[in-house]
Amino acid sequence: MSNSNPVKRLDLVVVGGGFGGMYAVYKFREMGLNIQAFEAGGGLGGVWYWNRYPGARVDLPSIDYCFSFSEEVQQEWTWSEQFAAQPELLRYINFVAERLDLNKHFQFNTRVVSAVWDELRQLWVVKTNKGETYEATYCVMATGPLSVPKEPDIEGYKTFKGETYHAARWPHEEVSFAGKRVGVIGTGSTGIQIVQEVGPKAGELFVFQRTPSFTMPMRNQKLEPEYVAEVKRNYAGLREAARNSAVGGLRPQSTRAFFSVTPSQRQALLEDSWKQGGLAMLGTFSDLLYNPEANEHVAEFVRGKIGEMVKDPVTAEKLKPKGYPIFARRPCLDTSYYETYNLPTVHLVDCLEEPIVEITEKGVRTEGREIELDMLIFATGYDGLTGALLAFDVVGRNGQKVNDKWREGSRSYLGLMMEGFPNLFMTTGPNGPAALANIVAISENDVNWIADAITHMDKQGLSAMEPTKKAEDDWMAIVASLGQRSLLTKAKTWYLGANVKDKPQGLTLFTGGFHKYREFCAAATQNGYANFSFAKRDKSAAA
Ligand code: NA7
């Protein structure tokens, strides 16, 4: 230890300043813990801090996608749109931070480079890229499921001499597209949002599509004051309903199986859900993620809609997703994606027929031609779910690294804690419902669970807790057996780690729904923490 950088002793360290980190800081401060939080970005918001690309917008209703823990905050804040755009989301995040005085607990522009468990002293030693060392009894990893942009795995991607942007690291300054030849690589949720926004503005737009996504009309609306007032009057009940739903939000869920109604009724229901927009279609039938035949009928319905919207039949055909179930990749919501291809200046480059060979100084070379560009936008996705925690050294008992523990895929108990990593907690961890439900609702559930665990330890005079190996094995068996029933395994997605070279493949998300996940979390507390082992403060005994 040097005098210039003395080790700072804390109760708890929080890593990450997204929704999970913000609530963690609030909750643990209110519990009277001595805390310090770190965030790599220059401000709060996580994904909404970084992802400033044109058209960035949440695909869950704004009234759901926000904190429920503070009655004051939810009454004082007013959403303007059903699906808020990134600038409004960031304004909300900063409003919450100011209202609850959260910023002062965060050290921004700071990365944690290592967190190492000291078994003898029963604490985490946390080092930052600023050369500081902190020691804390508890470490909360609120590092987020989508915080590490995927490096484009394309030959020569750094050689392009024009303007280059990654959607997940968009500059704070305005970017002009006027009169420019712009290329977008990637057609997931991000690429789709960019294409519909940039298409009408660019001189020419070239969309490099490898796997087409299914996207449905968002049908976004301004929120009328009467509606907002009604929501605010009933927020308590609405939040309760959201917490008891599979997605952690107010999306209607049906118990109706697809083939339980006649073909004409099905058609009418699908048409109706298309008109409603958002994810109404997924909630119209109960078995779309389980019954391949039902799923294919719905996929064909959406392909038909693509054929109606895109004027050029060749382009329409290329935009129709085939070979994987609808909803197995994240379903996208758009405002004018398909119609954008009707503009004479927008060109679809089908990378299945015409693969990208390399990026050159001038643009993109496919098999067959070089497309010269002024600007290249990468919407190539993330090293999702596990990327953030694997990006630095997290070392538990007996020198075990998370990197080793997760060599064959992520594993944990409830996505909250790992055997071998005492007092290390995760929010929206990779074996919970992370990508499949409202991330704000999951964050609140997880932080509350962690707070209960810390309170329990404090009351019992315990210094360390971790799940037993059996608890972790049993949880992963539940996750695996539920996952096998789901069609989510039938598409190559970031859910499965399929988008990152050499990453272990497999569905490790909990697919049983947010409401069921909450039940498992509650049970883990209510059975007296029987699935955990504890160390006492004097380390003389384990409970
Ligand atoms: P996604 O959904 O992972 O999409 C990434 C896209 O980038 C996808 O279309 C990929 O095609 C494409 N991609 C990646 N690498 C390449 C290369 N080398 N060549 C061509 N195309 C490539 O990320 P998003 O950011 O859109 O969305 C992430 C989540 O954010 C989303 O699920 C929502 O939860 C919000 P591929 O599919 O690999 O053929």
XYZ file of C-alpha atoms and ligand atoms in Angstrom:
582
model
C 0.000 0.000 0.000
C 1.341 3.408 -0.931
C 0.430 6.581 0.922
C -0.823 8.232 -2.276
C -3.299 5.424 -2.861
C -4.421 4.130 0.520
C -6.711 1.101 0.561
C -10.273 2.172 1.295
C -12.389 -0.128 3.473
C -16.068 -0.407 2.585
C -19.072 -2.553 3.344
C -20.046 -2.953 -0.273
C -18.820 -2.269 -3.796
C -21.198 -1.936 -6.749
C -19.851 -2.435 -10.268
C -22.000 -0.831 -12.972
C -24.254 2.203 -13.266
C -27.215 0.850 -15.209
C -30.611 0.179 -13.653
C -29.212 -2.580 -11.404
C -26.323 -0.479 -10.113
C -28.510 2.554 -9.520
C -31.027 0.684 -7.429
C -28.277 -1.210 -5.606
C -26.630 2.056 -4.594
C -29.921 3.491 -3.383
C -30.966 0.379 -1.465
C -27.668 -0.293 0.276
C -27.155 3.344 1.143
C -30.614 3.382 2.742
C -29.572 0.294 4.733
C -26.732 2.369 6.133
C -23.927 0.503 4.379
C -20.700 2.221 3.472
C -20.678 1.884 -0.325
C -18.736 2.844 -3.434
C -19.862 2.278 -7.003
C -17.886 2.265 -10.247
C -19.031 2.910 -13.786
C -16.939 2.774 -16.964
C -19.090 5.383 -18.708
C -19.110 9.095 -18.037
C -22.588 8.951 -16.495
C -25.380 6.659 -15.377
C -27.646 4.623 -17.616
C -25.608 1.628 -18.826
C -26.880 0.662 -22.250
C -28.869 3.929 -22.450
C -25.755 5.945 -21.714
C -23.754 4.301 -24.497
C -26.356 3.520 -27.145
C -27.045 6.963 -28.572
C -27.422 5.742 -32.125
C -30.205 7.323 -34.185
C -33.526 5.642 -33.534
C -32.493 3.898 -30.282
C -35.691 3.096 -28.428
C -36.877 0.659 -25.766
C -39.087 -2.203 -26.916
C -41.054 -2.521 -23.667
C -43.713 -0.007 -22.606
C -42.085 2.935 -20.828
C -44.541 2.785 -17.939
C -43.181 -0.703 -17.188
C -39.563 -0.065 -18.051
C -38.810 2.138 -15.052
C -38.273 1.856 -11.327
C -41.182 0.893 -9.103
C -39.386 1.103 -5.753
C -39.960 4.815 -5.222
C -43.543 6.083 -5.186
C -42.243 9.662 -5.408
C -40.219 8.938 -8.518
C -42.999 7.121 -10.331
C -45.491 9.866 -9.498
C -43.182 12.737 -10.401
C -41.875 11.383 -13.705
C -44.119 11.494 -16.789
C -43.377 9.437 -19.905
C -44.261 11.095 -23.191
C -44.401 7.987 -25.399
C -45.532 4.399 -25.084
C -42.051 3.253 -26.117
C -39.536 5.884 -25.043
C -36.572 6.874 -27.186
C -33.026 6.865 -25.788
C -32.852 10.621 -25.024
C -35.995 10.407 -22.886
C -34.731 7.260 -21.152
C -31.480 9.015 -20.317
C -33.398 12.046 -19.036
C -35.396 9.707 -16.797
C -32.238 8.028 -15.507
C -30.677 11.393 -14.678
C -33.911 12.553 -13.075
C -33.880 9.515 -10.768
C -30.199 10.021 -10.005
C -30.746 13.646 -9.077
C -33.973 13.035 -7.164
C -32.347 10.291 -5.052
C -28.880 11.840 -4.983
C -27.154 8.803 -6.481
C -24.330 10.301 -8.551
C -22.145 11.065 -5.559
C -21.723 7.337 -4.866
C -20.384 6.605 -8.346
C -16.902 6.999 -9.628
C -17.364 7.468 -13.398
C -14.950 6.740 -16.234
C -13.554 4.033 -13.998
C -13.255 0.335 -14.729
C -12.850 -2.327 -12.121
C -9.909 -4.420 -13.292
C -9.999 -7.125 -10.639
C -12.009 -8.384 -7.696
C -10.281 -11.011 -5.556
C -11.729 -12.790 -2.522
C -9.486 -12.783 0.531
C -10.558 -15.905 2.383
C -8.597 -15.144 5.525
C -10.050 -11.698 5.987
C -13.418 -12.573 4.437
C -13.555 -9.638 2.065
C -13.246 -8.632 -1.591
C -10.190 -6.725 -2.752
C -11.274 -4.582 -5.687
C -8.835 -2.710 -7.922
C -9.662 -0.070 -10.522
C -7.902 1.174 -13.624
C -7.176 4.368 -11.699
C -4.754 2.434 -9.511
C -7.042 2.435 -6.481
C -7.733 -0.467 -4.153
C -10.898 -0.966 -2.148
C -11.753 -3.685 0.331
C -15.376 -4.603 0.843
C -17.357 -7.291 2.605
C -19.770 -7.548 -0.308
C -19.406 -7.083 -4.026
C -22.422 -6.527 -6.268
C -21.831 -7.066 -9.965
C -24.444 -4.992 -11.749
C -22.507 -5.336 -14.971
C -25.503 -5.908 -17.239
C -26.325 -8.475 -19.911
C -25.592 -6.189 -22.879
C -22.604 -4.063 -21.992
C -19.743 -5.491 -24.034
C -20.038 -4.671 -27.748
C -18.979 -7.536 -29.975
C -15.860 -6.846 -32.015
C -16.916 -7.223 -35.650
C -15.349 -10.500 -36.791
C -14.736 -9.218 -40.315
C -11.381 -9.183 -42.020
C -9.870 -5.700 -42.182
C -12.587 -3.988 -40.183
C -10.194 -1.335 -38.925
C -8.878 -0.426 -42.354
C -11.880 1.607 -43.506
C -10.854 5.250 -43.979
C -14.350 6.756 -43.796
C -16.429 7.504 -40.703
C -16.907 4.396 -38.567
C -19.341 3.904 -35.694
C -20.366 1.035 -33.446
C -23.991 1.419 -32.376
C -23.080 0.611 -28.787
C -20.377 3.309 -28.640
C -22.138 6.102 -30.472
C -20.560 9.578 -30.157
C -22.250 12.295 -28.138
C -22.025 14.726 -31.068
C -24.613 14.708 -33.808
C -23.716 12.614 -36.859
C -24.831 13.822 -40.279
C -25.903 11.332 -42.936
C -27.003 13.792 -45.585
C -25.614 13.060 -49.015
C -23.434 10.219 -47.714
C -23.158 6.623 -48.814
C -23.772 4.788 -45.561
C -23.368 1.083 -44.815
C -25.022 -0.701 -41.864
C -23.778 -4.163 -40.923
C -26.234 -6.168 -38.825
C -30.008 -6.499 -38.820
C -30.885 -7.351 -35.208
C -32.973 -4.951 -33.078
C -30.233 -2.314 -33.311
C -29.680 -2.510 -37.068
C -33.423 -2.354 -37.691
C -33.798 0.786 -35.589
C -30.871 2.422 -37.383
C -32.007 1.489 -40.892
C -35.482 2.978 -40.531
C -34.039 6.191 -39.094
C -31.012 6.656 -41.353
C -32.569 5.318 -44.593
C -34.565 8.465 -45.393
C -31.669 10.753 -44.358
C -28.696 9.183 -46.113
C -27.662 9.855 -49.695
C -27.678 6.079 -50.120
C -27.954 3.307 -47.572
C -26.565 -0.200 -47.989
C -27.872 -2.712 -45.438
C -25.650 -5.757 -45.015
C -27.977 -8.504 -43.819
C -26.790 -11.958 -42.897
C -29.756 -13.344 -40.920
C -33.052 -11.519 -41.459
C -34.978 -10.786 -38.247
C -38.707 -10.937 -37.729
C -39.925 -7.498 -36.840
C -43.420 -6.358 -35.971
C -45.033 -2.933 -35.931
C -44.346 -1.066 -32.717
C -47.293 1.301 -33.239
C -45.765 3.719 -30.811
C -48.057 6.439 -29.463
C -47.833 9.667 -27.545
C -49.211 9.093 -24.070
C -52.288 11.217 -23.383
C -52.392 13.064 -20.025
C -55.590 11.220 -19.005
C -53.903 7.860 -19.618
C -50.797 8.868 -17.656
C -52.962 10.104 -14.774
C -54.861 6.806 -14.764
C -51.584 4.844 -14.716
C -50.258 6.929 -11.838
C -53.452 6.451 -9.847
C -53.200 2.705 -10.316
C -49.439 2.239 -10.299
C -49.408 0.033 -7.200
C -51.750 -2.506 -8.778
C -50.090 -2.320 -12.185
C -46.672 -2.973 -10.678
C -48.006 -5.906 -8.710
C -49.511 -7.361 -11.889
C -46.196 -6.844 -13.709
C -44.249 -8.576 -10.938
C -46.588 -11.541 -11.227
C -46.282 -11.847 -14.987
C -43.907 -13.932 -17.073
C -42.235 -10.893 -18.633
C -42.236 -8.518 -15.672
C -44.555 -6.179 -17.540
C -48.131 -5.539 -18.457
C -48.151 -7.425 -21.758
C -51.292 -9.562 -22.076
C -50.638 -13.297 -21.781
C -53.032 -15.883 -23.128
C -53.775 -19.437 -22.050
C -55.147 -20.155 -25.544
C -53.183 -22.755 -27.508
C -52.763 -21.954 -31.203
C -54.588 -25.013 -32.512
C -57.402 -24.742 -29.982
C -59.205 -22.315 -32.286
C -60.289 -22.625 -35.921
C -58.060 -21.445 -38.809
C -60.276 -18.430 -39.451
C -60.270 -17.479 -35.757
C -56.486 -17.805 -35.713
C -56.184 -15.567 -38.731
C -58.476 -12.985 -37.147
C -56.487 -13.073 -33.903
C -53.194 -12.662 -35.751
C -54.566 -9.745 -37.784
C -55.813 -8.170 -34.595
C -52.455 -8.566 -32.827
C -50.679 -7.112 -35.883
C -52.965 -4.073 -35.672
C -52.351 -3.755 -31.925
C -48.614 -3.870 -32.508
C -45.849 -4.285 -29.950
C -45.480 -7.846 -28.731
C -49.240 -8.450 -28.750
C -48.763 -11.383 -31.112
C -46.576 -13.301 -28.698
C -49.229 -12.893 -26.010
C -52.108 -13.964 -28.262
C -51.351 -17.677 -27.968
C -49.762 -19.607 -25.129
C -47.623 -22.071 -27.071
C -45.732 -20.098 -29.693
C -42.404 -20.716 -28.001
C -43.099 -24.425 -27.531
C -45.082 -25.754 -30.484
C -43.016 -25.668 -33.716
C -46.068 -26.081 -35.961
C -47.948 -23.232 -34.303
C -44.804 -21.143 -34.470
C -44.397 -21.792 -38.200
C -47.973 -20.678 -38.903
C -47.271 -17.368 -37.163
C -43.910 -17.002 -38.928
C -45.667 -17.488 -42.273
C -48.248 -14.868 -41.316
C -45.458 -12.343 -40.694
C -43.677 -13.337 -43.925
C -46.942 -12.572 -45.723
C -46.986 -9.109 -44.168
C -43.402 -8.498 -45.307
C -44.496 -9.431 -48.838
C -47.305 -6.865 -48.634
C -45.086 -4.053 -47.318
C -42.013 -4.376 -49.543
C -42.731 -3.435 -53.160
C -39.832 -5.222 -54.827
C -40.589 -8.967 -54.615
C -36.909 -9.958 -54.752
C -36.042 -7.693 -51.808
C -39.155 -8.845 -49.945
C -38.128 -12.470 -50.347
C -34.658 -11.752 -48.987
C -36.116 -9.961 -45.980
C -38.311 -12.920 -45.034
C -36.684 -14.860 -42.198
C -36.561 -18.597 -42.765
C -35.024 -21.597 -41.080
C -35.566 -20.624 -37.463
C -38.675 -20.090 -35.313
C -40.198 -16.657 -34.923
C -39.544 -15.271 -31.408
C -36.464 -17.515 -30.992
C -34.364 -14.468 -31.775
C -35.347 -11.346 -29.924
C -38.526 -10.163 -31.673
C -37.945 -6.647 -32.990
C -40.450 -3.829 -33.056
C -40.205 -1.303 -35.857
C -41.907 1.843 -37.041
C -41.123 1.762 -40.775
C -38.383 -0.813 -41.307
C -39.802 -2.699 -44.257
C -41.177 0.424 -45.933
C -37.646 1.905 -45.841
C -36.655 -0.624 -48.512
C -39.191 0.981 -50.865
C -36.963 4.065 -51.044
C -34.877 4.034 -54.254
C -31.796 5.019 -52.222
C -31.940 2.032 -49.842
C -30.312 -1.222 -50.938
C -30.362 -4.616 -49.254
C -27.150 -6.616 -49.553
C -27.925 -10.249 -48.813
C -24.773 -11.569 -47.135
C -26.008 -15.146 -47.383
C -25.899 -14.958 -51.192
C -23.102 -12.442 -51.299
C -20.979 -12.829 -48.135
C -18.776 -10.013 -46.897
C -15.174 -10.902 -47.709
C -13.457 -7.946 -46.100
C -13.640 -4.316 -45.189
C -11.366 -2.207 -47.312
C -10.129 1.371 -47.101
C -13.032 2.421 -49.319
C -15.889 0.296 -48.100
C -17.076 -3.313 -48.025
C -15.939 -6.020 -50.401
C -18.423 -8.825 -50.869
C -18.002 -11.890 -53.057
C -18.468 -10.150 -56.366
C -18.116 -6.399 -55.780
C -16.701 -3.613 -53.676
C -19.309 -1.215 -52.295
C -17.737 2.172 -51.721
C -18.961 4.031 -48.654
C -18.480 7.283 -46.755
C -19.667 5.840 -43.468
C -19.845 2.383 -41.931
C -22.065 1.566 -38.951
C -21.577 -1.662 -37.036
C -24.767 -3.004 -35.461
C -23.112 -6.333 -34.832
C -24.360 -6.948 -31.302
C -22.822 -7.867 -27.969
C -20.927 -10.468 -26.068
C -24.127 -10.864 -24.094
C -24.972 -12.192 -20.631
C -21.459 -13.166 -19.555
C -19.130 -10.821 -21.476
C -18.940 -8.108 -18.826
C -18.022 -10.356 -15.913
C -15.493 -12.285 -17.979
C -13.812 -9.074 -19.138
C -11.892 -8.628 -15.895
C -10.390 -10.836 -13.202
C -12.965 -12.072 -10.720
C -11.281 -14.545 -8.397
C -13.133 -16.476 -5.708
C -12.159 -19.022 -3.066
C -9.002 -21.053 -3.705
C -7.983 -18.803 -6.583
C -10.831 -19.957 -8.807
C -11.658 -17.481 -11.588
C -15.122 -16.924 -13.039
C -13.426 -17.506 -16.384
C -12.586 -21.060 -15.264
C -15.895 -21.703 -13.586
C -17.769 -20.662 -16.741
C -15.425 -22.350 -19.198
C -18.236 -24.611 -20.402
C -20.985 -22.071 -19.907
C -22.233 -19.790 -17.175
C -23.490 -21.374 -13.976
C -24.789 -19.962 -10.739
C -27.608 -20.306 -8.264
C -30.596 -18.217 -9.421
C -28.256 -16.039 -11.495
C -27.575 -14.306 -8.173
C -24.622 -16.072 -6.565
C -21.974 -18.635 -7.429
C -20.585 -21.484 -5.403
C -16.957 -20.640 -4.658
C -17.557 -16.867 -4.754
C -18.676 -15.847 -1.258
C -20.490 -12.527 -0.837
C -20.376 -11.887 -4.578
C -23.802 -11.043 -5.937
C -25.005 -10.478 -9.480
C -28.022 -8.560 -10.712
C -29.732 -9.780 -13.913
C -27.224 -12.625 -13.968
C -26.919 -15.072 -16.858
C -28.940 -17.903 -15.288
C -31.952 -15.835 -14.352
C -34.554 -14.488 -16.792
C -32.163 -11.645 -17.853
C -32.865 -11.122 -21.562
C -36.356 -12.576 -21.438
C -38.105 -10.173 -19.076
C -38.134 -6.529 -18.043
C -34.585 -5.812 -16.925
C -35.681 -3.067 -14.512
C -38.095 -5.398 -12.735
C -35.451 -8.135 -12.537
C -32.914 -5.639 -11.174
C -35.295 -4.604 -8.409
C -36.069 -8.207 -7.514
C -32.384 -9.098 -7.411
C -31.264 -6.113 -5.344
C -34.090 -6.727 -2.859
C -33.035 -10.353 -2.577
C -29.411 -9.355 -1.968
C -30.510 -6.815 0.648
C -32.455 -9.517 2.502
C -29.438 -11.836 2.390
C -27.139 -9.141 3.797
C -29.661 -8.305 6.527
C -29.851 -11.992 7.430
C -26.086 -12.284 7.670
C -25.861 -9.172 9.732
C -28.489 -10.357 12.209
C -26.906 -13.796 12.522
C -23.343 -12.521 12.883
C -22.254 -14.209 9.653
C -19.315 -13.039 7.589
C -19.716 -14.912 4.311
C -22.318 -16.793 2.318
C -22.340 -18.762 -0.875
C -24.688 -21.294 -2.446
C -23.909 -24.966 -1.987
C -22.708 -26.910 -4.994
C -25.900 -28.941 -4.849
C -28.070 -25.816 -4.927
C -26.208 -24.583 -7.964
C -26.361 -27.971 -9.718
C -30.083 -28.287 -9.003
C -30.778 -24.779 -10.287
C -28.825 -25.374 -13.484
C -30.763 -28.644 -13.978
C -34.033 -26.699 -13.702
C -32.735 -24.088 -16.155
C -31.639 -26.815 -18.595
C -34.844 -28.825 -18.445
C -37.042 -25.765 -18.969
C -34.772 -24.566 -21.763
C -35.023 -27.855 -23.635
C -38.776 -27.396 -23.990
C -38.354 -23.979 -25.523
C -37.860 -23.096 -29.193
C -35.322 -20.480 -28.065
C -32.634 -23.104 -28.602
C -33.486 -23.377 -32.310
C -31.921 -20.138 -33.517
C -28.337 -18.916 -33.447
C -28.503 -15.962 -31.072
C -26.658 -14.086 -28.379
C -29.017 -15.790 -25.925
C -27.076 -18.965 -26.688
C -23.648 -17.401 -27.105
C -23.790 -18.361 -30.784
C -22.757 -14.897 -32.007
C -19.312 -14.876 -30.405
C -16.466 -17.023 -31.707
C -15.299 -19.762 -29.310
C -17.945 -18.922 -26.706
C -19.557 -21.914 -24.981
C -22.923 -22.544 -26.620
C -26.179 -23.246 -24.886
C -29.250 -21.717 -23.350
C -28.461 -20.909 -19.723
C -31.264 -18.381 -19.219
C -34.206 -19.255 -16.971
C -37.163 -19.622 -19.349
C -39.851 -20.287 -16.738
C -40.997 -16.654 -16.558
C -40.259 -13.780 -14.225
C -43.114 -14.669 -11.836
C -41.743 -18.205 -11.382
C -38.224 -16.882 -11.006
C -39.412 -14.632 -8.189
C -40.977 -17.643 -6.501
C -37.668 -19.496 -6.618
C -35.850 -16.454 -5.223
C -38.377 -16.079 -2.412
C -38.180 -19.786 -1.575
C -34.393 -19.557 -1.296
C -34.904 -16.988 1.450
C -37.962 -18.450 3.130
C -36.426 -21.869 3.736
C -33.931 -20.229 6.067
C -31.191 -20.036 3.422
C -30.868 -23.835 3.509
C -29.228 -23.801 0.065
C -26.294 -21.730 1.280
C -23.271 -22.288 3.423
C -22.194 -19.525 5.779
C -19.085 -18.562 7.672
C -19.393 -16.980 11.119
C -17.718 -13.674 11.875
C -15.005 -15.338 13.939
C -14.655 -17.984 11.210
C -14.813 -20.700 13.855
C -17.809 -22.474 12.417
C -19.893 -22.846 9.325
C -23.661 -22.899 9.593
P -27.937 -8.832 -32.336
O -29.364 -9.139 -32.151
O -26.931 -9.811 -31.837
O -27.720 -8.574 -33.900
C -26.439 -8.447 -34.452
C -26.559 -8.443 -35.949
O -25.271 -8.282 -36.513
C -27.114 -9.739 -36.519
O -27.967 -9.430 -37.596
C -25.858 -10.448 -37.002
O -26.075 -11.384 -38.025
C -25.066 -9.285 -37.511
N -23.647 -9.583 -37.628
C -22.765 -9.825 -36.625
N -21.554 -10.086 -37.137
C -21.684 -10.013 -38.479
C -20.793 -10.194 -39.574
N -19.524 -10.501 -39.356
N -21.273 -10.064 -40.831
C -22.574 -9.755 -41.041
N -23.459 -9.564 -40.054
C -23.022 -9.695 -38.796
O -27.556 -7.438 -31.670
P -28.445 -6.121 -31.549
O -27.539 -5.068 -31.037
O -29.187 -5.851 -32.798
O -29.515 -6.471 -30.452
C -29.107 -6.919 -29.160
C -30.249 -6.790 -28.199
O -30.477 -5.410 -27.880
C -31.576 -7.251 -28.699
O -31.734 -8.627 -28.651
C -32.534 -6.528 -27.789
O -32.591 -7.198 -26.549
C -31.865 -5.202 -27.600
P -26.258 -12.963 -37.640
O -27.526 -13.016 -36.865
O -25.055 -13.322 -36.769
O -26.275 -13.674 -38.902
